Amino acid sequence: MTSATATHQSISPDTQKALEFSRTYKEEQLKEVVEFLRIPSVSTLPDRAVDVAAAAKWLALQMDRSGLENVQVIQTKGHPLVYGDWLHAGPDSPTVLVYGHYDVQPPDPLDLWNSPPFKPSIHDDYIYARGASDDKGQLYVHIKSVESYLKSAGRLPVNVKFIIEGEEEIGGKSLEAFVPENTQLLAADTVVVSDTHIAGRDQPSIVYALRGMCYVFLDVAGPARDLHSGSYGGAINNPLNALGHIIARLKDEEGHILIPGFYEQVRILTREERHLIAKSGHDESAWLADTGAPKAWGEPEFTLLERIGARPTLDVNGLIGGYTDSGAKTILPSKAHAKISMRLVPDQDPGDIFAKFQDYVRSCAPDTVKVECTYFHGAQPCIIDRKLPEMQAAAMAYERVFGKQPIYMREGGSIPVISLFQQYLGLQTVLMGFGLADDHIHSPNERMYLPNFYRGIETVIHYLDILGSSADATLSGEDR
Ligand code: BES
Ligand code: MN
Ligand code: MN
């Protein structure tokens, strides 16, 4: 343990006040989250751009009301960013950069929701709505923690900066362009993000690795128009069949990816890390039951958690082509399309993987069709040092509120900006999640467990306290 744990067991009077404030205003906090969740800020749908902008504006107003300063909605080529700060803790105090995203995934299929996705409803301690857990609910935790300090003690134990984006769910370019151009504005000592889940309601966890992404479109073109499948079938190659053949050659039946060199950069798991992953106490049968799939699947030489957190993937996300309306139509379609995502692990690089994908697909494609690969978006994978002093501070904060030490997990999802903070600001991120694995993010009936929304606020209050009081010992100077 670092000096953070050794020397600062006591809770400061300001922190006491902040905790009391946060407990007093639970109802208001919830009301605000409900308002936030009512705004359908679906970043991928052009028709929702107005709502995305409204969410940014609403958020900025709430940040301002919560006591943050210099709050601005920053226009970009895409959806706006929201910035705010409070920088009066003094030059010796660390600066914490808080990141989150206010955009959400599309809510469809709508008929599978038990209540409308943008009319939040509360049942059995859960709030149900698109974005409840990913990421509006989790992001709001930070705003209310800061408010709790500012409205009770009148100050924060650390300096804070918030940068919130509206394009996370679409791998957007706006924040990617903003970070390198605004390194002064975003300069900080550490980053904290709540956009992951913990192992169980009462079992906190810190995510120390996220997968990266290489998303590609694969387009196959055959004849110039749809052709009669009787007059031409057997004599002209069918782009849908050809696409099927190409896809079948990308992976074997056990899930190994067949692209030459695909695994070249994959960091080999150490025995120590495999052990750490194994002892997380993951309930595989509950996990499987929640998915509804008949059986788990994947590379047999890796455990389930290793497959999700430490191994790369290749998945077809969507197939487009041919006749899909009711009844039958006898054609050879002119075109076929696939959307394919590859989740990457350290030290794979999305550009390198795309090149390998493209070379291999070209080598598999017959000359009877035209095949085109397009790089749609990507993200670097990330891994964070578990011995980082901020990790220890986060562990201590979780323990104070949940009464349990957090476990350390790798996660399969991606948060593209984390590697940019590493690359351009030289900052490590603590992924301090408050969601749960069965929150149904990106699925119908997304939800957040409300007791952990409130515990989240308290955990962040403690985290800022610990960071502030251990400034001299761990967060500034030689350690960093
Ligand atoms: N919050 C998720 C990332 C996540 C998912 C972390 C599950 C931990 C567990 C994030 O909002 C997300 O969905 N990211 C996208 C990024 C992609 C579009 C580049 C993802 O992972 O698909
Ligand atoms: Mn998210
Ligand atoms: Mn998401």
mmCIF file of C-alpha atoms in Angstrom, residues 34 45 47 75 117 136 148 175 190 202 213 222 242-243 247 272 275 293 298 318 346 349 384 389 403 408 444 451 461:
data_model
loop_
_atom_site.group_PDB
_atom_site.id
_atom_site.type_symbol
_atom_site.label_atom_id
_atom_site.label_comp_id
_atom_site.label_asym_id
_atom_site.label_seq_id
_atom_site.Cartn_x
_atom_site.Cartn_y
_atom_site.Cartn_z
ATOM 1 C CA VAL A 34 -34.521 11.428 -14.860
ATOM 2 C CA LEU A 45 -28.984 9.040 -35.820
ATOM 3 C CA ASP A 47 -32.469 12.991 -36.948
ATOM 4 C CA GLN A 75 -19.009 23.232 -30.884
ATOM 5 C CA PRO A 117 -36.540 4.013 -23.410
ATOM 6 C CA LYS A 136 -25.533 9.375 -18.273
ATOM 7 C CA SER A 148 -21.852 18.117 -2.695
ATOM 8 C CA LEU A 175 -12.668 14.689 -29.140
ATOM 9 C CA THR A 190 -4.913 12.038 -13.410
ATOM 10 C CA ASP A 202 -21.586 -5.201 -3.291
ATOM 11 C CA MET A 213 -11.304 -1.429 -31.935
ATOM 12 C CA GLY A 222 -20.945 -8.426 -58.642
ATOM 13 C CA ALA A 242 -18.870 -14.766 -52.171
ATOM 14 C CA LEU A 243 -19.154 -12.634 -49.034
ATOM 15 C CA ILE A 247 -16.446 -14.418 -43.866
ATOM 16 C CA GLU A 272 0.415 -13.988 -12.407
ATOM 17 C CA HIS A 275 -4.194 -16.086 -11.694
ATOM 18 C CA ALA A 293 -27.413 -18.095 -25.289
ATOM 19 C CA GLY A 298 -14.614 -19.244 -27.781
ATOM 20 C CA GLY A 318 -24.422 -6.757 -39.666
ATOM 21 C CA PRO A 346 -2.404 -4.583 -26.161
ATOM 22 C CA ASP A 349 -2.760 -1.328 -33.472
ATOM 23 C CA ILE A 384 -3.227 0.678 -16.864
ATOM 24 C CA PRO A 389 -1.060 5.510 -6.603
ATOM 25 C CA GLY A 403 -16.925 -2.082 2.841
ATOM 26 C CA TYR A 408 -9.163 -5.869 -10.631
ATOM 27 C CA PRO A 444 -33.416 -3.203 -24.459
ATOM 28 C CA PRO A 451 -28.275 2.273 -4.526
ATOM 29 C CA ILE A 461 -16.415 12.203 -2.659
#
